Amino acid sequence: MAYYGEEEQSQDYLFKIVLIGDSSVGKSNLLARFARNEFYPNSKSTLGVEFQTQKMDIDGKEVKAQIWDTAGQERFRAVTSAYYRGAVGALVVYDISRRQTFDSIGRWLNELQTHSDMNVVTILVGNKTDLKDAREVTTAEGKALAEAQGLFFMETSALDSSNVAAAFQTVVKEIYKILSRKVFLSQEQKKQEISSLSNGKTVVLQSGTNETDEGATKRWCCSS
């Protein structure tokens, strides 16, 4: 979710971003690499809710990305709607060395759309490019799917950290750009409303002063 103050100068941003995709595609290691520059070669499926908050500087403003991991729920197809609630960004991850994880992307995108509160900035991530000799999904296939679905696309390796930061930053920067545009348009609309009011007829309350006799009463009239 994104929070911001009344004045543009004092805006503070907090974006919720979710990681989704089949079990063992490397979601937790992508998060570990991005948030802590760590990698766990023998990591097990995530247990319990896990999220990391990372700070980024965009256009001189501090932006916080709160990145959520699926807590192993994807193994049981039990990712709840609460997990998606308030998300404004998503990384949909597959393993380039396991085609079935790529074939599941459509289901994950449908779930994201069903449970999200709004349009979510989404990037399709083909992870584990370090396993190039075991590749089952080509880069071209990933790009084609992303283009067909209107998604950003990037291939990564949590092991050697290739493109990991870039994938998260792409989502965060796009969210920031969209939000900044909305704030700008809102400010412009307010300016136009004020301008239209000043150019139109304004009701002015004024006291009548033409009456000079003692029985005179005050009159209110309108002037433009």
Coordinates of N, CA and C in Angstrom, one line a residue:
M1 N 0.9 -1.2 0.0 CA 0.0 0.0 0.0 C 0.9 1.2 0.0
A2 N 0.3 2.3 -0.4 CA 1.2 3.5 -0.5 C 0.5 4.6 0.4
Y3 N 1.3 5.2 1.2 CA 0.9 6.2 2.1 C 1.6 7.5 1.7
Y4 N 0.9 8.6 1.7 CA 1.7 9.9 1.4 C 1.0 11.0 2.1
G5 N 1.8 12.0 2.5 CA 1.2 13.1 3.3 C 0.5 14.1 2.4
E6 N -0.1 15.1 3.0 CA -0.9 16.1 2.3 C -0.1 16.9 1.3
E7 N 1.1 17.2 1.7 CA 2.0 18.0 0.8 C 3.0 17.2 0.1
E8 N 3.2 17.5 -1.1 CA 4.1 16.6 -1.9 C 5.5 16.5 -1.3
Q9 N 6.0 17.6 -0.7 CA 7.3 17.6 -0.1 C 7.5 16.7 1.0
S10 N 6.4 16.4 1.7 CA 6.5 15.6 2.9 C 6.0 14.1 2.7
Q11 N 5.9 13.7 1.5 CA 5.4 12.4 1.2 C 6.3 11.3 1.7
D12 N 5.6 10.3 2.2 CA 6.3 9.1 2.7 C 5.7 7.9 2.0
Y13 N 6.5 7.1 1.4 CA 5.9 6.0 0.6 C 6.2 4.6 1.2
L14 N 5.2 3.8 1.3 CA 5.4 2.4 1.7 C 4.6 1.5 0.7
F15 N 5.3 0.7 0.0 CA 4.7 -0.1 -1.1 C 4.8 -1.6 -0.6
K16 N 3.6 -2.3 -0.7 CA 3.6 -3.7 -0.4 C 3.8 -4.4 -1.7
I17 N 4.8 -5.3 -1.7 CA 5.1 -6.1 -2.9 C 5.1 -7.6 -2.5
V18 N 4.4 -8.4 -3.3 CA 4.3 -9.8 -3.0 C 5.1 -10.7 -4.0
L19 N 5.7 -11.8 -3.5 CA 6.4 -12.8 -4.3 C 5.5 -14.0 -4.5
I20 N 5.2 -14.4 -5.7 CA 4.3 -15.5 -5.9 C 5.0 -16.4 -7.0
G21 N 4.5 -17.7 -7.0 CA 5.1 -18.6 -8.0 C 5.1 -20.0 -7.3
D22 N 5.4 -21.0 -8.1 CA 5.4 -22.4 -7.5 C 6.5 -22.6 -6.5
S23 N 6.3 -23.6 -5.7 CA 7.3 -23.9 -4.6 C 8.7 -24.2 -5.2
S24 N 9.7 -23.7 -4.6 CA 11.1 -24.0 -4.9 C 11.6 -23.4 -6.2
V25 N 11.0 -22.3 -6.6 CA 11.5 -21.5 -7.8 C 12.5 -20.5 -7.3
G26 N 12.7 -20.3 -6.0 CA 13.7 -19.4 -5.5 C 13.2 -18.1 -5.0
K27 N 11.9 -18.0 -4.7 CA 11.4 -16.7 -4.2 C 12.1 -16.3 -2.9
S28 N 12.2 -17.2 -2.0 CA 12.9 -16.8 -0.7 C 14.3 -16.3 -0.9
N29 N 15.0 -17.0 -1.8 CA 16.4 -16.6 -2.0 C 16.5 -15.3 -2.8
L30 N 15.5 -15.0 -3.6 CA 15.5 -13.7 -4.3 C 15.4 -12.6 -3.2
L31 N 14.5 -12.8 -2.3 CA 14.3 -11.9 -1.2 C 15.5 -11.7 -0.3
A32 N 16.1 -12.9 0.0 CA 17.3 -12.9 0.9 C 18.4 -12.2 0.2
R33 N 18.6 -12.4 -1.1 CA 19.7 -11.7 -1.9 C 19.5 -10.2 -1.9
F34 N 18.2 -9.8 -2.2 CA 17.9 -8.4 -2.3 C 18.0 -7.7 -1.0
A35 N 17.4 -8.3 0.0 CA 17.3 -7.6 1.3 C 18.6 -7.7 2.2
R36 N 19.3 -8.8 2.1 CA 20.4 -9.1 3.0 C 21.7 -9.5 2.3
N37 N 21.6 -9.6 1.0 CA 22.7 -10.1 0.1 C 23.2 -11.4 0.6
E38 N 22.2 -12.3 0.9 CA 22.5 -13.7 1.3 C 21.9 -14.7 0.4
F39 N 22.4 -15.9 0.4 CA 21.8 -17.0 -0.4 C 22.0 -18.3 0.4
Y40 N 20.9 -19.1 0.4 CA 20.9 -20.3 1.1 C 20.8 -21.5 0.2
P41 N 21.9 -22.2 -0.2 CA 21.8 -23.2 -1.2 C 20.9 -24.4 -0.8
N42 N 20.8 -24.7 0.5 CA 20.0 -25.8 1.0 C 18.7 -25.3 1.7
S43 N 18.2 -24.1 1.2 CA 17.1 -23.6 1.9 C 15.8 -24.4 1.7
K44 N 15.0 -24.5 2.8 CA 13.8 -25.3 2.7 C 12.7 -24.3 2.4
S45 N 11.5 -24.8 2.2 CA 10.3 -23.9 1.9 C 10.1 -23.1 3.1
T46 N 9.7 -21.8 2.8 CA 9.4 -20.9 3.9 C 8.3 -21.3 4.8
L47 N 8.5 -21.2 6.1 CA 7.5 -21.5 7.1 C 7.2 -20.2 7.9
G48 N 5.9 -19.9 8.0 CA 5.5 -18.7 8.7 C 5.6 -17.5 7.8
V49 N 4.9 -16.5 8.2 CA 4.9 -15.3 7.3 C 6.2 -14.6 7.4
E50 N 6.7 -14.2 6.3 CA 8.0 -13.5 6.2 C 7.9 -12.3 5.3
F51 N 8.4 -11.2 5.7 CA 8.5 -10.0 4.8 C 9.7 -9.2 5.3
Q52 N 10.3 -8.5 4.3 CA 11.4 -7.7 4.6 C 11.1 -6.3 4.0
T53 N 11.6 -5.3 4.7 CA 11.4 -3.9 4.3 C 12.7 -3.3 3.9
Q54 N 12.7 -2.9 2.6 CA 13.9 -2.3 2.0 C 13.7 -0.8 1.7
K55 N 14.6 0.0 2.0 CA 14.5 1.4 1.6 C 15.2 1.7 0.3
M56 N 14.6 2.6 -0.5 CA 15.2 3.0 -1.7 C 15.0 4.5 -1.9
D57 N 16.0 5.1 -2.6 CA 15.9 6.6 -2.8 C 15.5 6.8 -4.3
I58 N 14.4 7.4 -4.5 CA 13.9 7.7 -5.8 C 13.6 9.2 -5.9
D59 N 14.2 9.9 -6.8 CA 14.0 11.3 -7.0 C 14.2 12.1 -5.7
G60 N 15.1 11.6 -4.9 CA 15.4 12.3 -3.6 C 14.4 12.0 -2.5
K61 N 13.5 11.1 -2.8 CA 12.5 10.7 -1.7 C 12.8 9.3 -1.3
E62 N 12.6 9.1 0.0 CA 12.7 7.7 0.6 C 11.5 6.9 0.4
V63 N 11.7 5.8 -0.3 CA 10.6 4.9 -0.6 C 10.9 3.5 0.1
K64 N 9.9 3.0 0.8 CA 10.1 1.7 1.5 C 9.3 0.7 0.8
A65 N 10.0 -0.4 0.4 CA 9.3 -1.6 -0.2 C 9.2 -2.7 0.9
Q66 N 7.9 -3.0 1.2 CA 7.6 -4.1 2.1 C 7.4 -5.4 1.3
I67 N 8.3 -6.3 1.2 CA 8.3 -7.4 0.3 C 7.8 -8.7 1.1
W68 N 6.8 -9.3 0.6 CA 6.2 -10.5 1.3 C 6.5 -11.7 0.6
D69 N 6.9 -12.8 1.3 CA 7.1 -14.1 0.8 C 5.9 -15.0 1.2
T70 N 5.7 -16.0 0.4 CA 4.4 -16.8 0.5 C 4.3 -17.7 1.7
A71 N 5.4 -17.8 2.5 CA 5.3 -18.7 3.7 C 5.1 -20.1 3.4
G72 N 5.4 -20.6 2.3 CA 5.3 -22.0 1.9 C 3.9 -22.4 1.6
Q73 N 2.9 -21.5 1.6 CA 1.5 -21.8 1.3 C 1.3 -22.3 -0.1
E74 N 2.2 -21.9 -1.0 CA 2.0 -22.3 -2.4 C 2.1 -23.8 -2.6
R75 N 2.7 -24.5 -1.7 CA 2.8 -25.9 -1.8 C 1.5 -26.6 -1.7
F76 N 0.6 -25.9 -1.0 CA -0.8 -26.5 -0.8 C -1.8 -25.7 -1.6
R77 N -1.4 -24.8 -2.4 CA -2.3 -23.9 -3.2 C -3.2 -23.2 -2.2
A78 N -2.7 -22.7 -1.1 CA -3.5 -22.1 0.0 C -3.1 -20.7 0.2
V79 N -2.5 -20.0 -0.8 CA -2.2 -18.6 -0.6 C -3.5 -17.8 -0.4
T80 N -3.6 -17.1 0.7 CA -4.9 -16.5 1.1 C -5.0 -15.1 0.5
S81 N -6.3 -14.7 0.4 CA -6.5 -13.3 -0.1 C -5.9 -12.3 0.8
A82 N -5.7 -12.5 2.1 CA -5.0 -11.6 2.9 C -3.6 -11.3 2.5
Y83 N -3.0 -12.3 1.9 CA -1.6 -12.2 1.5 C -1.5 -11.1 0.4
Y84 N -2.5 -11.0 -0.5 CA -2.5 -10.1 -1.6 C -3.0 -8.7 -1.2
R85 N -3.8 -8.6 -0.1 CA -4.5 -7.4 0.2 C -3.5 -6.2 0.4
G86 N -3.8 -5.2 -0.4 CA -3.0 -4.0 -0.3 C -1.7 -4.0 -1.1
A87 N -1.5 -5.1 -1.9 CA -0.3 -5.1 -2.7 C -0.4 -4.2 -3.9
V88 N 0.7 -3.5 -4.2 CA 0.7 -2.6 -5.4 C 1.7 -3.1 -6.4
G89 N 2.5 -4.2 -6.0 CA 3.5 -4.7 -6.8 C 3.6 -6.2 -6.6
A90 N 4.1 -6.9 -7.7 CA 4.3 -8.4 -7.6 C 5.4 -8.9 -8.4
L91 N 6.1 -9.8 -7.9 CA 7.1 -10.6 -8.7 C 6.5 -12.0 -8.9
V92 N 6.2 -12.4 -10.1 CA 5.7 -13.7 -10.4 C 6.9 -14.5 -10.9
V93 N 7.3 -15.5 -10.2 CA 8.6 -16.2 -10.4 C 8.4 -17.6 -10.9
Y94 N 9.3 -18.0 -11.9 CA 9.3 -19.4 -12.3 C 10.8 -19.8 -12.4
D95 N 11.0 -21.0 -12.5 CA 12.4 -21.6 -12.6 C 12.7 -22.0 -14.0
I96 N 13.7 -21.4 -14.6 CA 13.9 -21.6 -16.0 C 14.3 -23.0 -16.3
S97 N 14.7 -23.8 -15.3 CA 15.1 -25.2 -15.5 C 13.9 -26.2 -15.2
R98 N 12.7 -25.6 -14.9 CA 11.6 -26.5 -14.7 C 10.4 -25.9 -15.4
R99 N 10.0 -26.5 -16.6 CA 8.9 -26.0 -17.4 C 7.6 -25.9 -16.7
Q100 N 7.3 -26.9 -15.8 CA 6.0 -26.9 -15.2 C 5.8 -25.6 -14.3
T101 N 6.9 -25.0 -13.8 CA 6.7 -23.8 -13.0 C 6.4 -22.6 -13.9
F102 N 6.8 -22.7 -15.2 CA 6.5 -21.7 -16.2 C 5.0 -21.9 -16.6
D103 N 4.6 -23.1 -16.8 CA 3.2 -23.4 -17.2 C 2.2 -23.0 -16.1
S104 N 2.7 -22.8 -14.9 CA 1.8 -22.4 -13.8 C 1.6 -20.9 -13.7
I105 N 2.3 -20.1 -14.5 CA 2.2 -18.6 -14.4 C 0.8 -18.1 -14.6
G106 N 0.1 -18.7 -15.6 CA -1.3 -18.2 -15.8 C -2.1 -18.3 -14.6
R107 N -2.0 -19.4 -13.9 CA -2.8 -19.6 -12.7 C -2.5 -18.5 -11.6
W108 N -1.2 -18.3 -11.5 CA -0.7 -17.3 -10.5 C -1.2 -15.9 -10.9
L109 N -1.2 -15.6 -12.1 CA -1.7 -14.2 -12.6 C -3.2 -14.1 -12.3
N110 N -3.9 -15.2 -12.6 CA -5.4 -15.1 -12.3 C -5.6 -14.9 -10.9
E111 N -4.9 -15.6 -10.0 CA -5.0 -15.5 -8.6 C -4.7 -14.1 -8.1
L112 N -3.7 -13.5 -8.6 CA -3.3 -12.2 -8.3 C -4.4 -11.2 -8.7
Q113 N -4.9 -11.3 -9.9 CA -6.0 -10.4 -10.3 C -7.2 -10.6 -9.5
T114 N -7.5 -11.8 -9.1 CA -8.8 -12.1 -8.4 C -8.7 -11.5 -7.0
H115 N -7.6 -11.6 -6.3 CA -7.5 -11.2 -4.9 C -6.9 -9.8 -4.7
S116 N -6.4 -9.2 -5.7 CA -5.8 -7.8 -5.5 C -6.9 -6.8 -5.4
D117 N -6.6 -5.7 -4.7 CA -7.5 -4.6 -4.5 C -7.5 -3.6 -5.7
M118 N -6.4 -3.7 -6.5 CA -6.2 -2.7 -7.5 C -5.3 -3.3 -8.6
N119 N -5.0 -2.5 -9.6 CA -4.1 -3.0 -10.6 C -2.7 -3.0 -10.0
V120 N -2.0 -4.2 -10.2 CA -0.8 -4.4 -9.5 C 0.4 -4.3 -10.6
V121 N 1.4 -3.6 -10.3 CA 2.6 -3.5 -11.2 C 3.3 -4.9 -11.0
T122 N 3.4 -5.6 -12.1 CA 3.9 -7.0 -12.1 C 5.0 -7.2 -13.0
I123 N 6.0 -7.9 -12.5 CA 7.1 -8.4 -13.3 C 7.2 -9.9 -13.3
L124 N 7.4 -10.4 -14.5 CA 7.6 -11.9 -14.7 C 9.1 -12.1 -14.5
V125 N 9.5 -13.0 -13.6 CA 10.9 -13.3 -13.3 C 11.2 -14.7 -13.6
G126 N 12.1 -14.9 -14.5 CA 12.7 -16.3 -14.8 C 13.9 -16.5 -14.0
N127 N 13.9 -17.2 -12.9 CA 15.0 -17.3 -12.0 C 15.9 -18.5 -12.3
K128 N 17.0 -18.5 -11.7 CA 18.0 -19.6 -11.7 C 18.7 -19.7 -13.1
T129 N 19.1 -18.5 -13.6 CA 19.8 -18.5 -14.9 C 21.2 -19.1 -14.8
D130 N 21.7 -19.3 -13.5 CA 23.0 -20.0 -13.3 C 22.9 -21.5 -13.8
L131 N 21.6 -22.0 -13.9 CA 21.5 -23.4 -14.3 C 21.2 -23.4 -15.9
K132 N 22.1 -22.7 -16.6 CA 21.9 -22.6 -18.0 C 22.0 -23.9 -18.8
D133 N 22.7 -24.9 -18.3 CA 22.8 -26.2 -18.9 C 21.5 -27.0 -18.7
A134 N 20.7 -26.6 -17.7 CA 19.5 -27.4 -17.5 C 18.3 -26.6 -17.9
R135 N 18.5 -25.5 -18.7 CA 17.4 -24.6 -19.1 C 16.3 -25.4 -19.9
E136 N 15.0 -25.2 -19.5 CA 13.9 -25.8 -20.2 C 13.0 -24.7 -20.8
V137 N 13.1 -23.5 -20.3 CA 12.3 -22.4 -20.8 C 13.2 -21.3 -21.4
T138 N 13.0 -21.0 -22.6 CA 13.9 -20.0 -23.3 C 13.6 -18.6 -22.9
T139 N 14.6 -17.7 -23.0 CA 14.3 -16.3 -22.7 C 13.2 -15.7 -23.6
A140 N 13.2 -16.2 -24.9 CA 12.2 -15.7 -25.8 C 10.8 -16.1 -25.4
E141 N 10.6 -17.3 -24.8 CA 9.3 -17.7 -24.3 C 8.9 -16.8 -23.1
G142 N 9.8 -16.5 -22.2 CA 9.5 -15.6 -21.1 C 9.1 -14.2 -21.6
K143 N 9.8 -13.7 -22.5 CA 9.5 -12.4 -23.1 C 8.1 -12.4 -23.7
A144 N 7.9 -13.4 -24.5 CA 6.6 -13.5 -25.2 C 5.4 -13.5 -24.3
L145 N 5.5 -14.3 -23.2 CA 4.4 -14.4 -22.2 C 4.2 -13.0 -21.5
A146 N 5.4 -12.4 -21.2 CA 5.3 -11.1 -20.5 C 4.6 -10.1 -21.4
E147 N 5.0 -10.0 -22.7 CA 4.4 -9.1 -23.6 C 2.9 -9.3 -23.8
A148 N 2.5 -10.6 -23.9 CA 1.1 -11.0 -24.1 C 0.3 -10.6 -22.9
Q149 N 0.9 -10.6 -21.7 CA 0.2 -10.3 -20.4 C 0.4 -8.8 -20.0
G150 N 1.2 -8.1 -20.7 CA 1.4 -6.7 -20.3 C 2.3 -6.6 -19.1
L151 N 3.3 -7.4 -18.9 CA 4.1 -7.5 -17.7 C 5.5 -7.0 -18.1
F152 N 6.3 -6.6 -17.0 CA 7.7 -6.4 -17.2 C 8.3 -7.8 -17.2
F153 N 9.5 -7.9 -17.7 CA 10.2 -9.2 -17.7 C 11.7 -9.1 -17.4
M154 N 12.2 -10.1 -16.6 CA 13.6 -10.1 -16.4 C 14.0 -11.5 -15.9
E155 N 15.2 -12.0 -16.3 CA 15.7 -13.2 -15.9 C 16.8 -12.9 -14.8
T156 N 16.8 -13.8 -13.8 CA 17.6 -13.5 -12.6 C 18.3 -14.7 -12.1
S157 N 19.3 -14.5 -11.2 CA 19.9 -15.6 -10.5 C 20.2 -15.2 -9.1
A158 N 19.4 -15.8 -8.2 CA 19.6 -15.4 -6.7 C 21.0 -15.9 -6.3
L159 N 21.5 -17.0 -7.0 CA 22.8 -17.5 -6.6 C 23.9 -16.6 -6.9
D160 N 24.0 -16.0 -8.1 CA 25.1 -15.1 -8.4 C 24.6 -13.6 -8.4
S161 N 23.4 -13.4 -8.0 CA 22.8 -12.1 -7.8 C 22.5 -11.3 -9.1
S162 N 22.6 -12.0 -10.2 CA 22.3 -11.3 -11.5 C 20.9 -10.8 -11.6
N163 N 20.7 -9.5 -11.8 CA 19.5 -8.8 -12.0 C 18.5 -8.8 -10.9
V164 N 18.9 -9.3 -9.7 CA 18.0 -9.4 -8.6 C 17.5 -8.0 -8.1
A165 N 18.5 -7.2 -7.8 CA 18.1 -5.8 -7.4 C 17.4 -5.1 -8.5
A166 N 17.8 -5.3 -9.8 CA 17.1 -4.6 -10.9 C 15.6 -5.0 -11.0
A167 N 15.3 -6.3 -10.7 CA 13.9 -6.8 -10.8 C 13.0 -6.1 -9.8
F168 N 13.5 -6.0 -8.5 CA 12.7 -5.3 -7.5 C 12.6 -3.8 -7.7
Q169 N 13.8 -3.3 -8.2 CA 13.8 -1.8 -8.4 C 12.8 -1.4 -9.6
T170 N 12.8 -2.3 -10.6 CA 11.9 -2.0 -11.7 C 10.4 -1.9 -11.2
V171 N 10.0 -2.8 -10.3 CA 8.6 -2.7 -9.8 C 8.4 -1.5 -8.9
V172 N 9.3 -1.2 -8.0 CA 9.2 -0.1 -7.1 C 9.2 1.2 -7.9
K173 N 10.1 1.4 -8.8 CA 10.2 2.7 -9.6 C 8.9 2.9 -10.4
E174 N 8.3 1.8 -11.0 CA 7.1 2.0 -11.7 C 5.9 2.3 -10.9
I175 N 5.9 1.7 -9.7 CA 4.8 2.1 -8.7 C 4.9 3.6 -8.3
Y176 N 6.1 4.0 -8.1 CA 6.4 5.4 -7.7 C 6.0 6.3 -8.8
K177 N 6.3 6.0 -10.0 CA 6.0 6.8 -11.2 C 4.5 6.9 -11.4
I178 N 3.8 5.8 -11.2 CA 2.3 5.9 -11.3 C 1.7 6.7 -10.2
L179 N 2.2 6.5 -9.0 CA 1.6 7.3 -7.9 C 1.9 8.8 -8.0
S180 N 3.1 9.1 -8.4 CA 3.5 10.5 -8.6 C 2.7 11.2 -9.7
R181 N 2.3 10.4 -10.7 CA 1.5 10.9 -11.8 C 0.1 11.2 -11.2
K182 N -0.4 10.3 -10.4 CA -1.7 10.5 -9.8 C -1.8 11.7 -8.9
V183 N -0.7 11.9 -8.1 CA -0.6 13.1 -7.3 C -0.6 14.4 -8.1
F184 N 0.2 14.3 -9.2 CA 0.3 15.5 -10.0 C -1.0 15.8 -10.7
L185 N -1.7 14.8 -11.2 CA -3.0 15.1 -11.8 C -4.0 15.6 -10.8
S186 N -4.0 15.1 -9.6 CA -4.9 15.5 -8.5 C -4.6 17.0 -8.2
Q187 N -3.3 17.4 -8.1 CA -3.0 18.8 -7.9 C -3.5 19.7 -9.0
E188 N -3.3 19.2 -10.3 CA -3.7 20.0 -11.4 C -5.2 20.2 -11.4
Q189 N -5.9 19.1 -11.0 CA -7.4 19.2 -11.0 C -7.9 20.2 -10.0
K190 N -7.2 20.3 -8.8 CA -7.5 21.2 -7.8 C -7.3 22.6 -8.3
K191 N -6.1 22.8 -9.0 CA -5.8 24.2 -9.6 C -6.9 24.6 -10.5
Q192 N -7.4 23.7 -11.4 CA -8.4 24.0 -12.4 C -9.7 24.3 -11.7
E193 N -10.0 23.6 -10.6 CA -11.3 23.9 -9.9 C -11.2 25.3 -9.2
I194 N -10.1 25.6 -8.7 CA -9.9 27.0 -8.1 C -10.0 28.0 -9.1
S195 N -9.3 27.8 -10.3 CA -9.4 28.7 -11.4 C -10.8 29.0 -11.9
S196 N -11.5 27.9 -12.0 CA -12.9 28.0 -12.6 C -13.8 28.8 -11.6
L197 N -13.5 28.6 -10.3 CA -14.3 29.3 -9.3 C -14.0 30.8 -9.4
S198 N -12.7 31.2 -9.5 CA -12.3 32.6 -9.5 C -12.8 33.3 -10.8
N199 N -13.0 32.5 -11.9 CA -13.4 33.1 -13.1 C -14.9 33.2 -13.2
G200 N -15.6 32.5 -12.4 CA -17.1 32.5 -12.4 C -17.6 33.6 -11.5
K201 N -18.9 33.6 -11.4 CA -19.6 34.6 -10.5 C -19.4 34.2 -9.0
T202 N -19.0 35.1 -8.2 CA -18.8 34.8 -6.8 C -19.9 35.6 -6.0
V203 N -20.5 34.9 -5.1 CA -21.5 35.5 -4.3 C -20.8 36.3 -3.2
V204 N -21.1 37.6 -3.1 CA -20.5 38.5 -2.1 C -21.6 39.0 -1.2
L205 N -21.4 38.9 0.1 CA -22.4 39.4 1.0 C -22.0 40.8 1.4
Q206 N -22.9 41.8 1.2 CA -22.5 43.2 1.5 C -23.8 43.8 2.1
S207 N -23.5 44.8 3.0 CA -24.6 45.4 3.7 C -25.1 46.6 2.8
G208 N -26.5 46.7 2.7 CA -27.0 47.9 2.0 C -26.8 49.2 2.8
T209 N -26.4 50.3 2.2 CA -26.1 51.5 2.9 C -26.9 52.7 2.4
N210 N -27.9 52.4 1.5 CA -28.7 53.5 0.8 C -29.8 54.0 1.7
E211 N -30.2 53.2 2.7 CA -31.3 53.6 3.6 C -30.7 54.5 4.6
T212 N -31.4 55.7 4.7 CA -30.9 56.7 5.7 C -31.9 57.0 6.8
D213 N -33.1 56.6 6.7 CA -34.1 56.8 7.7 C -33.9 55.8 8.8
E214 N -34.5 56.1 10.0 CA -34.3 55.3 11.2 C -34.9 53.9 11.0
G215 N -35.9 53.8 10.2 CA -36.6 52.5 10.0 C -35.9 51.6 8.9
A216 N -34.8 52.1 8.5 CA -34.2 51.3 7.4 C -33.7 50.0 7.9
T217 N -33.7 49.0 7.1 CA -33.2 47.6 7.5 C -32.1 47.3 6.6
K218 N -31.2 46.4 7.1 CA -30.0 46.0 6.3 C -30.5 45.1 5.2
R219 N -29.9 45.2 4.0 CA -30.2 44.3 2.9 C -29.0 43.6 2.5
W220 N -29.1 42.3 2.1 CA -28.0 41.5 1.5 C -28.2 41.3 0.1
C221 N -27.2 41.5 -0.7 CA -27.4 41.3 -2.2 C -26.2 40.6 -2.8
C222 N -26.4 40.2 -3.9 CA -25.3 39.5 -4.6 C -24.7 40.4 -5.7
S223 N -23.4 40.3 -5.8 CA -22.7 41.0 -6.9 C -21.8 40.0 -7.6
S224 N -21.4 40.3 -8.8 CA -20.5 39.4 -9.5 C -19.1 40.0 -9.5

